[in-house]
mmCIF file of C-alpha atoms in Angstrom:
data_model
loop_
_atom_site.group_PDB
_atom_site.id
_atom_site.type_symbol
_atom_site.label_atom_id
_atom_site.label_comp_id
_atom_site.label_asym_id
_atom_site.label_seq_id
_atom_site.Cartn_x
_atom_site.Cartn_y
_atom_site.Cartn_z
ATOM 1 C CA UNK A 1 -144.740 -26.358 73.816
ATOM 2 C CA UNK A 2 -144.192 -25.687 70.070
ATOM 3 C CA UNK A 3 -140.503 -26.987 70.468
ATOM 4 C CA UNK A 4 -141.801 -30.046 72.338
ATOM 5 C CA UNK A 5 -144.459 -30.973 69.542
ATOM 6 C CA UNK A 6 -141.582 -30.440 66.795
ATOM 7 C CA UNK A 7 -139.447 -32.739 68.905
ATOM 8 C CA UNK A 8 -142.141 -35.479 69.001
ATOM 9 C CA UNK A 9 -143.147 -35.052 65.660
ATOM 10 C CA UNK A 10 -139.549 -35.656 64.564
ATOM 11 C CA UNK A 11 -139.258 -38.822 66.783
ATOM 12 C CA UNK A 12 -142.416 -40.117 65.374
ATOM 13 C CA UNK A 13 -141.039 -39.677 62.066
ATOM 14 C CA UNK A 14 -137.717 -41.228 62.694
ATOM 15 C CA UNK A 15 -139.539 -44.154 64.620
ATOM 16 C CA UNK A 16 -141.824 -44.525 61.487
ATOM 17 C CA UNK A 17 -138.914 -44.656 59.121
ATOM 18 C CA UNK A 18 -137.060 -47.406 60.692
ATOM 19 C CA UNK A 19 -139.583 -50.019 60.296
ATOM 20 C CA UNK A 20 -139.788 -49.007 56.514
ATOM 21 C CA UNK A 21 -136.184 -49.348 56.070
ATOM 22 C CA UNK A 22 -136.343 -52.916 57.845
ATOM 23 C CA UNK A 23 -139.349 -53.946 55.666
ATOM 24 C CA UNK A 24 -137.343 -52.902 52.722
ATOM 25 C CA UNK A 25 -134.666 -55.524 53.938
ATOM 26 C CA UNK A 26 -136.899 -58.256 55.269
ATOM 27 C CA UNK A 27 -139.270 -58.327 52.391
ATOM 28 C CA UNK A 28 -137.886 -61.000 49.842
ATOM 29 C CA UNK A 29 -137.602 -60.237 46.208
ATOM 30 C CA UNK A 30 -139.195 -62.630 43.841
ATOM 31 C CA UNK A 31 -136.512 -64.629 42.019
ATOM 32 C CA UNK A 32 -138.245 -64.019 38.690
ATOM 33 C CA UNK A 33 -138.080 -60.371 39.513
ATOM 34 C CA UNK A 34 -134.405 -60.598 39.987
ATOM 35 C CA UNK A 35 -133.941 -62.392 36.782
ATOM 36 C CA UNK A 36 -135.980 -59.981 34.694
ATOM 37 C CA UNK A 37 -133.806 -57.408 35.952
ATOM 38 C CA UNK A 38 -130.660 -59.244 34.692
ATOM 39 C CA UNK A 39 -132.583 -59.744 31.154
ATOM 40 C CA UNK A 40 -133.515 -55.999 31.093
ATOM 41 C CA UNK A 41 -129.744 -55.056 31.729
ATOM 42 C CA UNK A 42 -128.716 -57.526 28.999
ATOM 43 C CA UNK A 43 -131.325 -56.074 26.695
ATOM 44 C CA UNK A 44 -129.805 -52.616 27.360
ATOM 45 C CA UNK A 45 -126.454 -53.523 26.660
ATOM 46 C CA UNK A 46 -127.350 -55.126 23.258
ATOM 47 C CA UNK A 47 -129.336 -52.123 22.400
ATOM 48 C CA UNK A 48 -126.466 -49.705 22.935
ATOM 49 C CA UNK A 49 -124.074 -51.893 20.819
ATOM 50 C CA UNK A 50 -126.524 -52.016 18.170
ATOM 51 C CA UNK A 51 -126.942 -48.120 18.174
ATOM 52 C CA UNK A 52 -123.050 -47.811 18.447
ATOM 53 C CA UNK A 53 -122.390 -50.162 15.442
ATOM 54 C CA UNK A 54 -124.974 -48.549 13.256
ATOM 55 C CA UNK A 55 -122.931 -45.260 13.659
ATOM 56 C CA UNK A 56 -120.453 -46.965 11.412
ATOM 57 C CA UNK A 57 -122.578 -48.767 8.940
ATOM 58 C CA UNK A 58 -121.400 -46.447 6.030
ATOM 59 C CA UNK A 59 -117.767 -47.159 6.798
ATOM 60 C CA UNK A 60 -115.789 -50.208 5.475
ATOM 61 C CA UNK A 61 -117.419 -53.658 6.423
ATOM 62 C CA UNK A 62 -115.607 -55.354 9.573
ATOM 63 C CA UNK A 63 -114.054 -52.155 10.709
ATOM 64 C CA UNK A 64 -115.219 -52.628 14.309
ATOM 65 C CA UNK A 65 -114.427 -56.476 14.451
ATOM 66 C CA UNK A 66 -110.909 -56.432 15.611
ATOM 67 C CA UNK A 67 -111.740 -54.329 18.423
ATOM 68 C CA UNK A 68 -115.334 -55.561 19.230
ATOM 69 C CA UNK A 69 -114.491 -57.359 22.662
ATOM 70 C CA UNK A 70 -112.820 -54.034 24.062
ATOM 71 C CA UNK A 71 -115.625 -51.589 22.543
ATOM 72 C CA UNK A 72 -118.197 -54.016 24.186
ATOM 73 C CA UNK A 73 -116.290 -53.866 27.496
ATOM 74 C CA UNK A 74 -116.023 -50.106 27.238
ATOM 75 C CA UNK A 75 -119.656 -49.429 26.530
ATOM 76 C CA UNK A 76 -120.575 -51.750 29.440
ATOM 77 C CA UNK A 77 -118.112 -49.695 31.949
ATOM 78 C CA UNK A 78 -119.887 -46.409 30.320
ATOM 79 C CA UNK A 79 -123.238 -47.559 31.162
ATOM 80 C CA UNK A 80 -122.005 -48.921 34.439
ATOM 81 C CA UNK A 81 -120.427 -45.599 35.358
ATOM 82 C CA UNK A 82 -123.731 -43.462 34.894
ATOM 83 C CA UNK A 83 -126.054 -46.199 36.486
ATOM 84 C CA UNK A 84 -124.558 -48.199 39.124
ATOM 85 C CA UNK A 85 -121.779 -46.143 40.403
ATOM 86 C CA UNK A 86 -124.289 -43.384 40.548
ATOM 87 C CA UNK A 87 -127.163 -44.895 42.536
ATOM 88 C CA UNK A 88 -126.265 -48.344 43.309
ATOM 89 C CA UNK A 89 -129.008 -49.694 40.948
ATOM 90 C CA UNK A 90 -128.565 -50.942 37.309
ATOM 91 C CA UNK A 91 -131.417 -49.747 34.832
ATOM 92 C CA UNK A 92 -133.181 -53.227 35.017
ATOM 93 C CA UNK A 93 -133.522 -53.039 38.696
ATOM 94 C CA UNK A 94 -134.737 -49.216 38.749
ATOM 95 C CA UNK A 95 -137.544 -50.240 36.374
ATOM 96 C CA UNK A 96 -138.405 -53.214 38.931
ATOM 97 C CA UNK A 97 -138.217 -50.894 41.972
ATOM 98 C CA UNK A 98 -134.821 -52.545 43.165
ATOM 99 C CA UNK A 99 -131.410 -51.404 44.160
ATOM 100 C CA UNK A 100 -128.305 -52.993 45.654
ATOM 101 C CA UNK A 101 -127.847 -53.570 49.479
ATOM 102 C CA UNK A 102 -124.280 -54.279 50.726
ATOM 103 C CA UNK A 103 -124.462 -57.482 52.843
ATOM 104 C CA UNK A 104 -120.790 -56.735 54.032
ATOM 105 C CA UNK A 105 -122.162 -53.878 56.471
ATOM 106 C CA UNK A 106 -123.070 -54.761 59.943
ATOM 107 C CA UNK A 107 -125.879 -52.495 59.885
ATOM 108 C CA UNK A 108 -129.353 -53.747 60.086
ATOM 109 C CA UNK A 109 -130.597 -51.133 57.925
ATOM 110 C CA UNK A 110 -129.946 -50.231 54.381
ATOM 111 C CA UNK A 111 -126.537 -49.815 53.271
ATOM 112 C CA UNK A 112 -125.405 -48.837 49.536
ATOM 113 C CA UNK A 113 -122.674 -50.508 47.870
ATOM 114 C CA UNK A 114 -119.145 -48.893 48.524
ATOM 115 C CA UNK A 115 -116.952 -47.541 45.615
ATOM 116 C CA UNK A 116 -114.759 -50.717 46.144
ATOM 117 C CA UNK A 117 -117.780 -53.133 45.721
ATOM 118 C CA UNK A 118 -119.138 -51.106 42.676
ATOM 119 C CA UNK A 119 -115.703 -51.472 40.889
ATOM 120 C CA UNK A 120 -115.307 -55.191 41.724
ATOM 121 C CA UNK A 121 -118.803 -55.849 40.486
ATOM 122 C CA UNK A 122 -117.985 -54.100 37.395
ATOM 123 C CA UNK A 123 -114.645 -56.073 36.678
ATOM 124 C CA UNK A 124 -116.302 -59.263 37.758
ATOM 125 C CA UNK A 125 -118.800 -58.654 35.314
ATOM 126 C CA UNK A 126 -116.979 -57.320 32.054
ATOM 127 C CA UNK A 127 -113.690 -59.026 32.703
ATOM 128 C CA UNK A 128 -114.338 -62.563 32.148
ATOM 129 C CA UNK A 129 -116.289 -62.176 29.228
ATOM 130 C CA UNK A 130 -113.493 -59.984 27.528
ATOM 131 C CA UNK A 131 -110.836 -62.564 28.675
ATOM 132 C CA UNK A 132 -112.782 -65.178 27.051
ATOM 133 C CA UNK A 133 -113.039 -63.200 23.579
ATOM 134 C CA UNK A 134 -109.401 -62.206 23.816
ATOM 135 C CA UNK A 135 -107.895 -65.602 25.103
ATOM 136 C CA UNK A 136 -106.678 -66.714 21.786
ATOM 137 C CA UNK A 137 -105.458 -63.277 20.755
ATOM 138 C CA UNK A 138 -103.264 -63.237 23.884
ATOM 139 C CA UNK A 139 -101.653 -66.430 23.207
ATOM 140 C CA UNK A 140 -100.898 -64.935 19.982
ATOM 141 C CA UNK A 141 -99.434 -61.847 21.452
ATOM 142 C CA UNK A 142 -97.141 -63.601 23.514
ATOM 143 C CA UNK A 143 -96.069 -65.625 20.565
ATOM 144 C CA UNK A 144 -97.061 -68.978 22.008
ATOM 145 C CA UNK A 145 -98.677 -70.298 18.957
ATOM 146 C CA UNK A 146 -95.860 -70.534 16.496
ATOM 147 C CA UNK A 147 -93.951 -73.141 18.278
ATOM 148 C CA UNK A 148 -94.085 -76.810 17.440
ATOM 149 C CA UNK A 149 -95.532 -79.507 19.531
ATOM 150 C CA UNK A 150 -92.000 -80.815 20.573
ATOM 151 C CA UNK A 151 -90.417 -77.414 21.565
ATOM 152 C CA UNK A 152 -90.392 -75.644 24.997
ATOM 153 C CA UNK A 153 -93.041 -72.951 23.353
ATOM 154 C CA UNK A 154 -95.236 -75.727 22.335
ATOM 155 C CA UNK A 155 -94.998 -77.217 26.058
ATOM 156 C CA UNK A 156 -95.788 -73.667 27.347
ATOM 157 C CA UNK A 157 -98.590 -73.177 24.917
ATOM 158 C CA UNK A 158 -100.260 -76.535 25.774
ATOM 159 C CA UNK A 159 -99.928 -75.610 29.498
ATOM 160 C CA UNK A 160 -101.501 -72.452 29.155
ATOM 161 C CA UNK A 161 -104.295 -73.719 27.238
ATOM 162 C CA UNK A 162 -104.912 -76.426 29.693
ATOM 163 C CA UNK A 163 -104.916 -73.808 32.573
ATOM 164 C CA UNK A 164 -107.390 -71.636 30.806
ATOM 165 C CA UNK A 165 -109.552 -74.508 30.078
ATOM 166 C CA UNK A 166 -109.586 -75.570 33.507
ATOM 167 C CA UNK A 167 -110.254 -72.214 34.933
ATOM 168 C CA UNK A 168 -113.041 -71.581 32.527
ATOM 169 C CA UNK A 169 -114.607 -74.999 33.498
ATOM 170 C CA UNK A 170 -114.170 -74.239 37.358
ATOM 171 C CA UNK A 171 -115.806 -70.747 36.636
ATOM 172 C CA UNK A 172 -118.726 -72.617 34.788
ATOM 173 C CA UNK A 173 -119.261 -74.781 37.593
ATOM 174 C CA UNK A 174 -119.284 -72.223 40.407
ATOM 175 C CA UNK A 175 -121.775 -70.192 38.125
ATOM 176 C CA UNK A 176 -124.025 -73.285 37.924
ATOM 177 C CA UNK A 177 -123.677 -74.059 41.871
ATOM 178 C CA UNK A 178 -124.443 -70.321 42.411
ATOM 179 C CA UNK A 179 -127.653 -70.506 40.263
ATOM 180 C CA UNK A 180 -128.668 -73.703 42.125
ATOM 181 C CA UNK A 181 -128.136 -71.911 45.620
ATOM 182 C CA UNK A 182 -130.048 -68.996 44.199
ATOM 183 C CA UNK A 183 -133.136 -71.178 43.398
ATOM 184 C CA UNK A 184 -133.041 -72.529 46.848
ATOM 185 C CA UNK A 185 -132.486 -69.294 48.728
ATOM 186 C CA UNK A 186 -133.631 -66.466 46.589
ATOM 187 C CA UNK A 187 -130.324 -64.510 46.821
ATOM 188 C CA UNK A 188 -127.429 -63.717 44.423
ATOM 189 C CA UNK A 189 -128.628 -64.775 40.673
ATOM 190 C CA UNK A 190 -125.082 -64.087 39.694
ATOM 191 C CA UNK A 191 -121.828 -65.413 41.160
ATOM 192 C CA UNK A 192 -120.141 -61.695 40.851
ATOM 193 C CA UNK A 193 -122.842 -60.428 43.114
ATOM 194 C CA UNK A 194 -122.187 -63.227 45.865
ATOM 195 C CA UNK A 195 -118.358 -62.404 45.816
ATOM 196 C CA UNK A 196 -118.773 -58.706 46.170
ATOM 197 C CA UNK A 197 -121.683 -58.936 48.711
ATOM 198 C CA UNK A 198 -124.385 -57.069 46.704
ATOM 199 C CA UNK A 199 -127.774 -58.021 47.233
ATOM 200 C CA UNK A 200 -131.011 -57.044 45.346
ATOM 201 C CA UNK A 201 -133.527 -55.340 47.769
ATOM 202 C CA UNK A 202 -136.695 -53.261 47.193
ATOM 203 C CA UNK A 203 -136.048 -49.464 47.161
ATOM 204 C CA UNK A 204 -139.512 -48.913 48.301
ATOM 205 C CA UNK A 205 -141.343 -50.573 51.322
ATOM 206 C CA UNK A 206 -144.564 -51.070 49.245
ATOM 207 C CA UNK A 207 -143.770 -51.951 45.983
ATOM 208 C CA UNK A 208 -146.271 -52.123 43.101
ATOM 209 C CA UNK A 209 -145.091 -53.879 39.598
ATOM 210 C CA UNK A 210 -144.717 -51.299 36.867
ATOM 211 C CA UNK A 211 -145.281 -54.142 34.542
ATOM 212 C CA UNK A 212 -148.392 -55.867 35.545
ATOM 213 C CA UNK A 213 -149.147 -59.448 34.971
ATOM 214 C CA UNK A 214 -151.814 -58.867 32.365
ATOM 215 C CA UNK A 215 -149.390 -56.929 30.039
ATOM 216 C CA UNK A 216 -146.930 -59.812 30.543
ATOM 217 C CA UNK A 217 -149.365 -62.578 29.740
ATOM 218 C CA UNK A 218 -150.398 -60.543 26.572
ATOM 219 C CA UNK A 219 -146.854 -60.351 25.646
ATOM 220 C CA UNK A 220 -146.027 -64.256 26.361
ATOM 221 C CA UNK A 221 -149.289 -64.881 24.211
ATOM 222 C CA UNK A 222 -148.079 -62.771 21.264
ATOM 223 C CA UNK A 223 -144.546 -64.428 21.693
ATOM 224 C CA UNK A 224 -146.176 -67.890 21.442
ATOM 225 C CA UNK A 225 -148.207 -66.855 18.581
ATOM 226 C CA UNK A 226 -145.253 -65.535 16.727
ATOM 227 C CA UNK A 227 -143.255 -68.489 17.268
ATOM 228 C CA UNK A 228 -146.100 -70.730 16.001
ATOM 229 C CA UNK A 229 -146.246 -68.750 12.777
ATOM 230 C CA UNK A 230 -142.312 -69.096 12.503
ATOM 231 C CA UNK A 231 -142.885 -72.786 12.618
ATOM 232 C CA UNK A 232 -145.880 -72.894 10.451
ATOM 233 C CA UNK A 233 -144.936 -70.288 7.623
ATOM 234 C CA UNK A 234 -142.378 -72.285 5.866
ATOM 235 C CA UNK A 235 -144.628 -75.436 5.833
ATOM 236 C CA UNK A 236 -147.265 -73.460 3.677
ATOM 237 C CA UNK A 237 -146.873 -73.288 -0.048
ATOM 238 C CA UNK A 238 -147.760 -69.803 -0.706
ATOM 239 C CA UNK A 239 -147.474 -70.215 -4.350
ATOM 240 C CA UNK A 240 -150.250 -72.903 -4.616
ATOM 241 C CA UNK A 241 -152.519 -71.208 -2.242
ATOM 242 C CA UNK A 242 -152.048 -67.857 -4.197
ATOM 243 C CA UNK A 243 -153.030 -69.782 -7.562
ATOM 244 C CA UNK A 244 -155.864 -71.587 -5.955
ATOM 245 C CA UNK A 245 -157.279 -68.414 -4.720
ATOM 246 C CA UNK A 246 -156.714 -66.638 -7.840
ATOM 247 C CA UNK A 247 -158.108 -69.117 -9.949
ATOM 248 C CA UNK A 248 -161.368 -69.434 -7.822
ATOM 249 C CA UNK A 249 -161.800 -65.453 -7.990
ATOM 250 C CA UNK A 250 -160.678 -64.693 -11.198
ATOM 251 C CA UNK A 251 -160.682 -67.950 -12.963
ATOM 252 C CA UNK A 252 -162.983 -67.334 -15.874
ATOM 253 C CA UNK A 253 -162.010 -63.567 -16.679
ATOM 254 C CA UNK A 254 -158.156 -64.481 -16.726
ATOM 255 C CA UNK A 255 -158.632 -67.654 -18.617
ATOM 256 C CA UNK A 256 -160.487 -65.762 -21.371
ATOM 257 C CA UNK A 257 -158.000 -62.827 -21.353
ATOM 258 C CA UNK A 258 -154.931 -65.106 -21.632
ATOM 259 C CA UNK A 259 -156.629 -67.417 -24.237
ATOM 260 C CA UNK A 260 -156.929 -64.428 -26.484
ATOM 261 C CA UNK A 261 -153.293 -63.400 -25.889
ATOM 262 C CA UNK A 262 -151.752 -66.923 -26.535
ATOM 263 C CA UNK A 263 -154.121 -67.025 -29.385
ATOM 264 C CA UNK A 264 -151.928 -64.465 -30.974
ATOM 265 C CA UNK A 265 -148.761 -66.316 -29.804
ATOM 266 C CA UNK A 266 -147.723 -63.736 -27.388
ATOM 267 C CA UNK A 267 -145.446 -65.954 -25.089
ATOM 268 C CA UNK A 268 -143.270 -63.222 -23.469
ATOM 269 C CA UNK A 269 -143.382 -63.815 -19.833
ATOM 270 C CA UNK A 270 -142.682 -66.592 -17.434
ATOM 271 C CA UNK A 271 -145.481 -67.562 -14.910
ATOM 272 C CA UNK A 272 -143.217 -67.748 -12.067
ATOM 273 C CA UNK A 273 -140.674 -64.993 -12.354
ATOM 274 C CA UNK A 274 -142.575 -62.558 -14.808
ATOM 275 C CA UNK A 275 -139.600 -62.397 -17.125
ATOM 276 C CA UNK A 276 -138.840 -63.309 -20.616
ATOM 277 C CA UNK A 277 -138.777 -67.068 -20.642
ATOM 278 C CA UNK A 278 -135.248 -68.853 -20.666
ATOM 279 C CA UNK A 279 -135.281 -72.256 -22.051
ATOM 280 C CA UNK A 280 -139.181 -72.149 -22.003
ATOM 281 C CA UNK A 281 -140.876 -75.155 -20.746
ATOM 282 C CA UNK A 282 -144.413 -76.110 -20.148
ATOM 283 C CA UNK A 283 -146.026 -78.301 -17.659
ATOM 284 C CA UNK A 284 -149.379 -79.386 -19.647
ATOM 285 C CA UNK A 285 -151.146 -76.116 -19.535
ATOM 286 C CA UNK A 286 -151.192 -73.421 -21.776
ATOM 287 C CA UNK A 287 -148.652 -71.435 -19.762
ATOM 288 C CA UNK A 288 -144.863 -71.172 -20.486
ATOM 289 C CA UNK A 289 -142.081 -71.104 -17.454
ATOM 290 C CA UNK A 290 -138.290 -70.606 -17.505
ATOM 291 C CA UNK A 291 -136.763 -74.143 -17.037
ATOM 292 C CA UNK A 292 -134.869 -73.536 -13.943
ATOM 293 C CA UNK A 293 -137.994 -71.737 -12.413
ATOM 294 C CA UNK A 294 -140.176 -74.640 -13.203
ATOM 295 C CA UNK A 295 -137.777 -77.450 -12.233
ATOM 296 C CA UNK A 296 -136.825 -75.926 -8.968
ATOM 297 C CA UNK A 297 -140.670 -75.588 -8.044
ATOM 298 C CA UNK A 298 -141.384 -79.036 -9.172
ATOM 299 C CA UNK A 299 -138.402 -80.457 -7.071
ATOM 300 C CA UNK A 300 -139.671 -78.425 -3.867
ATOM 301 C CA UNK A 301 -143.405 -79.519 -4.420
ATOM 302 C CA UNK A 302 -144.267 -82.895 -5.505
ATOM 303 C CA UNK A 303 -147.842 -81.970 -5.989
ATOM 304 C CA UNK A 304 -147.033 -78.847 -8.128
ATOM 305 C CA UNK A 305 -149.867 -76.876 -9.866
ATOM 306 C CA UNK A 306 -149.568 -73.963 -12.368
ATOM 307 C CA UNK A 307 -149.559 -70.724 -10.461
ATOM 308 C CA UNK A 308 -151.549 -69.149 -13.347
ATOM 309 C CA UNK A 309 -154.478 -71.338 -13.862
ATOM 310 C CA UNK A 310 -154.324 -73.956 -10.919
ATOM 311 C CA UNK A 311 -153.928 -76.849 -13.471
ATOM 312 C CA UNK A 312 -152.119 -80.072 -12.038
ATOM 313 C CA UNK A 313 -148.471 -79.681 -13.479
ATOM 314 C CA UNK A 314 -147.070 -82.399 -15.329
ATOM 315 C CA UNK A 315 -143.385 -83.185 -15.988
ATOM 316 C CA UNK A 316 -141.664 -79.928 -17.467
ATOM 317 C CA UNK A 317 -141.312 -80.335 -21.317
ATOM 318 C CA UNK A 318 -139.592 -78.095 -23.762
ATOM 319 C CA UNK A 319 -141.813 -75.832 -25.865
ATOM 320 C CA UNK A 320 -141.829 -76.506 -29.519
ATOM 321 C CA UNK A 321 -142.626 -73.686 -31.613
ATOM 322 C CA UNK A 322 -143.076 -73.544 -35.574
ATOM 323 C CA UNK A 323 -141.265 -70.503 -37.093
ATOM 324 C CA UNK A 324 -142.004 -69.279 -40.478
ATOM 325 C CA UNK A 325 -139.469 -67.317 -42.326
ATOM 326 C CA UNK A 326 -140.917 -64.816 -44.491
ATOM 327 C CA UNK A 327 -138.461 -63.384 -47.006
ATOM 328 C CA UNK A 328 -138.602 -59.820 -48.370
ATOM 329 C CA UNK A 329 -138.370 -59.450 -52.323
#
């Protein structure tokens, strides 16, 4: 009896796992979720490259520039080895509870990608980017850029450039068509996935987003606010605003203190840069500025005011001072 019950339980477990597996494939993945996974993968690649380049920040500048395409491709393949090759999912997909399913399999259940599919997906992802960055260098290595326009080398060079341009245009057109088909059907956002037969499906039957919509709305709001500040801050005259606030808050005290110092003839500080005035000029008030400091400010701001006292500034005029020569007997 115990053996029969165990057998029935195993059958029920097997029967219950099949609908879950079918539900994983039948549940459509949102288009925005697939695009978010691609963006997360791209951000990870950029983060890895940034961390790698910082290891050489104390070396000679431009040390990694000659080998940058190869290093980027190598790092991308290294990430692919420990993510997609090991578990049939990328980092972005794992964060969103997705993984790749092989559409070339005839089984209705979930089928992971084969090693050949993973390798083709990696080559189709990193290969075209490397070839695009190295196309000119490859022509140089083949010695096809030194010939004149009338020789055989020039004709071969022109033919190769035309072929590369044609292939690049066809690839971009195919990517565009694939993306339009993805928007229509919701599968294969990248052309490499369609070629290799890799489709993103849910890794769990009932999926809850790790990143909820409240967090996303908050991030979108802060990003919009940051972009608004980036647009607004260059339009604000911070110097004029600072002078207005300081004259409103500390106007009387600063005026008295500065008047006492100026009465003693101490004009040793530019009102803008704070250094000893070079070619001292004034704009109608009692403060002195370097010529280049006040001239650049007057060109940038037509309604310039003195940053010290807030008085309206006129045309910069050189300071005329009378000097007395006292001789010693």
